[in-house]
Structure formats: C-alpha cells, structure tokens
mmCIF file of C-alpha atoms in Angstrom:
data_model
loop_
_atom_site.group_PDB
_atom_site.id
_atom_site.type_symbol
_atom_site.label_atom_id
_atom_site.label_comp_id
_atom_site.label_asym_id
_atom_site.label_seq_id
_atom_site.Cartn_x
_atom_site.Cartn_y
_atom_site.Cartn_z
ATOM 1 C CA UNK A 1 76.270 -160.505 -230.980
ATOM 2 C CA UNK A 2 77.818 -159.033 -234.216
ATOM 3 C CA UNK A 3 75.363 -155.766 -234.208
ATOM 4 C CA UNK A 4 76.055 -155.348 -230.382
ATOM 5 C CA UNK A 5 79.994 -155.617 -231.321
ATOM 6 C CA UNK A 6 79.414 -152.879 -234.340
ATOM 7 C CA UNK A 7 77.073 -150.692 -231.834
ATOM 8 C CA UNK A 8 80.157 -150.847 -229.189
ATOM 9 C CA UNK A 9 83.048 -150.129 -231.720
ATOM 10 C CA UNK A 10 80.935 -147.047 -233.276
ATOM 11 C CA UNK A 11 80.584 -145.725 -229.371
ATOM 12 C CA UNK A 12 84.491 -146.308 -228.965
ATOM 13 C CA UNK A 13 84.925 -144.384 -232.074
ATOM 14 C CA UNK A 14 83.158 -141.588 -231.559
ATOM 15 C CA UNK A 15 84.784 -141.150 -228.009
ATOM 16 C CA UNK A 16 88.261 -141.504 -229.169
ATOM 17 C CA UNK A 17 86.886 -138.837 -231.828
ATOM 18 C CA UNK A 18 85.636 -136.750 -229.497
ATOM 19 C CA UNK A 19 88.831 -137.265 -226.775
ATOM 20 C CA UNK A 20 91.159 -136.129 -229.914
ATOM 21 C CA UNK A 21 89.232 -133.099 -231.115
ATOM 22 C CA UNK A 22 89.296 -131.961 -227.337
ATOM 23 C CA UNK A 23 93.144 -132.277 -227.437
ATOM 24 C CA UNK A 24 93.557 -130.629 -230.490
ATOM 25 C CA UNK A 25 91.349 -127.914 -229.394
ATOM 26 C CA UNK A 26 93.369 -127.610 -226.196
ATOM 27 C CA UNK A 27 96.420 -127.270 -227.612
ATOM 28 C CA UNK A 28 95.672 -124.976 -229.795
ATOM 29 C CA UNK A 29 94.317 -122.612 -227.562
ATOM 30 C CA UNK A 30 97.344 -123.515 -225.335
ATOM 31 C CA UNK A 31 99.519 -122.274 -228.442
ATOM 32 C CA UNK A 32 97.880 -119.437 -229.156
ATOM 33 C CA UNK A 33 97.492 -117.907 -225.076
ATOM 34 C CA UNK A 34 101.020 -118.432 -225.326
ATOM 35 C CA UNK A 35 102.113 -115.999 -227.727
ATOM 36 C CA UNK A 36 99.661 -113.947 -226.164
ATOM 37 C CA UNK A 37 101.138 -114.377 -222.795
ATOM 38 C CA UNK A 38 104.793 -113.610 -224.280
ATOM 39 C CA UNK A 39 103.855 -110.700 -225.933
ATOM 40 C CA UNK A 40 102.264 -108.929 -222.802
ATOM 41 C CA UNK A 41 105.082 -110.259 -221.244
ATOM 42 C CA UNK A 42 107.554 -108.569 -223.254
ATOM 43 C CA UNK A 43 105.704 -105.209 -222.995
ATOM 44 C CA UNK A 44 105.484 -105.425 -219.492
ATOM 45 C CA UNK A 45 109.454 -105.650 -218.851
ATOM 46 C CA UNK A 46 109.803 -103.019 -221.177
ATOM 47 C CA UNK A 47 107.813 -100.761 -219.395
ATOM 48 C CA UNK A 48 108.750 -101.822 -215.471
ATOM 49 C CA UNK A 49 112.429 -101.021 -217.034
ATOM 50 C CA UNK A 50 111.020 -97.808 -218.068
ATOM 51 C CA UNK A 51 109.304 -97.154 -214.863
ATOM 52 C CA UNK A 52 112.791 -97.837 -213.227
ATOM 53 C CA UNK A 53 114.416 -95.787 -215.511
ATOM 54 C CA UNK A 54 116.559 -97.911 -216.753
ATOM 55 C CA UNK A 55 116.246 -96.908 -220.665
ATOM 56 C CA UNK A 56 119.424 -98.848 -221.446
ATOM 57 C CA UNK A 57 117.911 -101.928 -220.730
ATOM 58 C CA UNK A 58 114.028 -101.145 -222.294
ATOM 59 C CA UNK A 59 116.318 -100.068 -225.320
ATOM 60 C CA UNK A 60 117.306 -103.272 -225.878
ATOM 61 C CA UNK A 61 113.909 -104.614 -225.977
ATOM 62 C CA UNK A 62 113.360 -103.025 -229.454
ATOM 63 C CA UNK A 63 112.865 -103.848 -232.987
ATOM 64 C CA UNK A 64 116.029 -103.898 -235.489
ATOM 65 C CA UNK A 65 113.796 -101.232 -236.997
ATOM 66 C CA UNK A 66 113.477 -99.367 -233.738
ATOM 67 C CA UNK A 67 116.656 -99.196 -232.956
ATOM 68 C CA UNK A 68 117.869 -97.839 -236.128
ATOM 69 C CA UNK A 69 115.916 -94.443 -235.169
ATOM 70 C CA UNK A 70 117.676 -93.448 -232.421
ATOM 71 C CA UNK A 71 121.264 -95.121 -231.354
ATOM 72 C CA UNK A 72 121.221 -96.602 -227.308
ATOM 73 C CA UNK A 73 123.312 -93.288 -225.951
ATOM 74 C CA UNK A 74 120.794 -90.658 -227.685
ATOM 75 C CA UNK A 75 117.124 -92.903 -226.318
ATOM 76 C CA UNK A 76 118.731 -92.934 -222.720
ATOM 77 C CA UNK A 77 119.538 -89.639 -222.984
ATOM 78 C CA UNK A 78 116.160 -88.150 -224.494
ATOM 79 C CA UNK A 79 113.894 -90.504 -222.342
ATOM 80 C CA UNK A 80 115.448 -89.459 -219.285
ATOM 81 C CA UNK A 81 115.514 -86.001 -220.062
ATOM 82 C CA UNK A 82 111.276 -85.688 -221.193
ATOM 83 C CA UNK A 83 110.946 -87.684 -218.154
ATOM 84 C CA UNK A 84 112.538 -85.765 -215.427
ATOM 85 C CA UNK A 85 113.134 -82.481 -216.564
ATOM 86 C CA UNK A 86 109.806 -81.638 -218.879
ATOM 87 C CA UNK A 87 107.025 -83.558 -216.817
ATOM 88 C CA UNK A 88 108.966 -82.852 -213.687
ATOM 89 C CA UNK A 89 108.432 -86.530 -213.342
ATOM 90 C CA UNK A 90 110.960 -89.478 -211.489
ATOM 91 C CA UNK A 91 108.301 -92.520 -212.888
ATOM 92 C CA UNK A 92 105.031 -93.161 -213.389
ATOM 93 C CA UNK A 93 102.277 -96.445 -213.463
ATOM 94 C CA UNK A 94 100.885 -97.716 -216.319
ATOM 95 C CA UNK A 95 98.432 -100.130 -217.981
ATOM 96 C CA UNK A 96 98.295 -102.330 -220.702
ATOM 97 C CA UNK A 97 95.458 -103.301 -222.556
ATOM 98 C CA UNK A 98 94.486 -106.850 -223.812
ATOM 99 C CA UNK A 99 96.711 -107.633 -226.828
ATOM 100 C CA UNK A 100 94.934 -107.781 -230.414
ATOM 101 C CA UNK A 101 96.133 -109.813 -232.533
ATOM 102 C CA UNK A 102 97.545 -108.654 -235.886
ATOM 103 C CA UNK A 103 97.711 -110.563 -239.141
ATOM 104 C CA UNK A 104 100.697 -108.216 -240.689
ATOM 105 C CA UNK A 105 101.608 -104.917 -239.793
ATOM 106 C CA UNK A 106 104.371 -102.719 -240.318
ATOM 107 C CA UNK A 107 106.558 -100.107 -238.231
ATOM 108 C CA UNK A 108 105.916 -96.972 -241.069
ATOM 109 C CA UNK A 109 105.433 -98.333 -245.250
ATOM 110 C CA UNK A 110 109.549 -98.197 -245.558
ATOM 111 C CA UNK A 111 109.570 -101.069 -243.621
ATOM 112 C CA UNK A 112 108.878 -104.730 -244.265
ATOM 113 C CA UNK A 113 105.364 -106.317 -242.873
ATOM 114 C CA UNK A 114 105.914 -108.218 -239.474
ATOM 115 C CA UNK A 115 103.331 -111.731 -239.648
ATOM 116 C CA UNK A 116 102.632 -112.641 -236.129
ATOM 117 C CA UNK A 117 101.882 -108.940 -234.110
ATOM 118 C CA UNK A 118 99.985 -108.267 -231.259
ATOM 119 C CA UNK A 119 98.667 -104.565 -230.619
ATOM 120 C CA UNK A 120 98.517 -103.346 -227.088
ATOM 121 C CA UNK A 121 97.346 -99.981 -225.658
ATOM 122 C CA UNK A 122 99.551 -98.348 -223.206
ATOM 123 C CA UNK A 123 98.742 -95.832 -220.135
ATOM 124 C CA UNK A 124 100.945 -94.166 -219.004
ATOM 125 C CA UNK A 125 99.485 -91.938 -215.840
ATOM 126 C CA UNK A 126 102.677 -89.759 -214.755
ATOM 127 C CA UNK A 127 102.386 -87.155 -211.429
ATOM 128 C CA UNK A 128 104.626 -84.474 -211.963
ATOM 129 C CA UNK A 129 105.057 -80.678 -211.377
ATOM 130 C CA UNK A 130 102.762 -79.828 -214.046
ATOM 131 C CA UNK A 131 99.840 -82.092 -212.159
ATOM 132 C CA UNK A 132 98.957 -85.490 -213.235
ATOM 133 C CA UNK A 133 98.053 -86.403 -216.665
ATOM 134 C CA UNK A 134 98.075 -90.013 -219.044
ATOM 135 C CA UNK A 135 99.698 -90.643 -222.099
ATOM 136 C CA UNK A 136 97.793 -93.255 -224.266
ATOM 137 C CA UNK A 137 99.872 -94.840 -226.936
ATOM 138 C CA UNK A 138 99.490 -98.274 -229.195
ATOM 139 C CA UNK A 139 102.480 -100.210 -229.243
ATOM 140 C CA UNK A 140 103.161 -103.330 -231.503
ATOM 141 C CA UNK A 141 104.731 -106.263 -230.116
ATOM 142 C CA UNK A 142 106.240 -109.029 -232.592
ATOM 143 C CA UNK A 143 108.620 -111.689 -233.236
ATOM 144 C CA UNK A 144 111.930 -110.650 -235.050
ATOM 145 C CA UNK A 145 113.884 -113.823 -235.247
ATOM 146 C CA UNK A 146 113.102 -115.881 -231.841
ATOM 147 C CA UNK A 147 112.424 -112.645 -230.039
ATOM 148 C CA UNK A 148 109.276 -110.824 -228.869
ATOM 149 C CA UNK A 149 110.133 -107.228 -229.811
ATOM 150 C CA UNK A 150 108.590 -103.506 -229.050
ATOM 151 C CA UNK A 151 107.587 -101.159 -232.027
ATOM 152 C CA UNK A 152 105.850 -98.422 -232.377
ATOM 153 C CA UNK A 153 103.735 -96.935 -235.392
ATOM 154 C CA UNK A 154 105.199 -94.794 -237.624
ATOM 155 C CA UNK A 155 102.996 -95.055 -239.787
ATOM 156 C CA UNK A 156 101.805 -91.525 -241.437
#
C-alpha cells in the first residue's frame, strides 16, 4: 500500500507541477500581449487623430522629448499645412506593422535610453493632387511614466 501511496503522490506532484508551469506560462504571455496590445493601441489613436486631423489631440500623444521639438500651436500648424496644402491632401489610410520589441532605445544620442519600446512601421498611403503615393516611417512607442507615448528617431 505504501509504494502505491508514493506512486499516487509523485503523479499528484507532477500535475500540480505541470498545472503551475501552465499558469505561469499563461500569464506571462498574457503580460507581455498586453504591452503589446497598448502600444499598437496607442499608435493607432494617434494616427485615427491624425487621419481626422485633429493634430491638437495626436500632439498630446507624444514623448516629453517630442514635444520639446516643436510647441502644440507650431505641430498643428505645420501638420495641417504639409497635409492640405503640399500633398493637396484632406486625410489619408494607413497601416501599422506588428510591433518589435525593443530592449532600450533612444529618441536621437542627446536623449536618455527608454527600457520597455516597441518599434512599429507606419504607412501612410495619401491621394492627393499630385496622385497617390505612401510614406513609410518607424515610429517608437514607449512608456514615459504610466503612459504609452509616440517618438520618432532622430537618431543621425
């Protein structure tokens, strides 16, 4: 009876054993699709407000870093005007591509390395007076803070 009782408690063990890796596993994938998820997410809103062309609001969606470039008044401003009057353009459709995840990066080498980054690839097809043409362009996507924020490389 005792070797059938060891036999059974080994089985037991190795189930629980396998029924915790399996969570653990789970989660972590769970964890990870997350951040994923947020940072397409964030991209996404920044360019369906650019699509709308509401630059105020995709403005706000950017770095610290970012937004020390340009000041709110002079993005709306310049976005609006490549937009409608060089490409002759009042939106356009794009696509992102699956986020890459980044160990560090940073926004140009003035700048202080970001840790958790995701790298996405942008198209941007626009239809304008000058016919239709794409604009390909990596963006960066990490946190600052508790946010999910929008950078681009400046990197030389």
């Amino acid at each position: 009876m005792g070797f059938k009782r060891h036999q059974q408690n080994t089985i037991l063990k190795i189930i629980i054993g396998l029924i915790v890796a399996a969570i653990i596993l789970f989660a972590s994938k769970l964890l990870f699709s997350s951040s994923e998820k947020q940072a397409t997410e964030i991209a996404e809103k920044f360019y369906s407000y650019e699509q709308d062309g509401e630059f105020s609001s995709s403005w706000e969606l950017f770095h610290s870093s970012m937004k020390q470039k340009f000041t709110k008044g002079h993005y709306i401003q310049d976005r609006a005007h490549v937009f409608m009057n060089h490409f002759g353009v009042d939106t356009f459709t794009y696509t992102l591509g699956k986020p890459e995840k980044l160990k560090s990066w940073r926004m140009s080498k003035e700048d202080t390395a970001i840790k958790e980054v995701y790298k996405l690839t942008v198209i941007q097809t626009f239809k304008g007076k000058y016919g239709n043409f794409d604009i390909e362009q990596d963006i960066f996507v990490g946190k600052e803070k508790d946010d999910w924020t929008i950078m681009w490389d400046y990197n030389k």
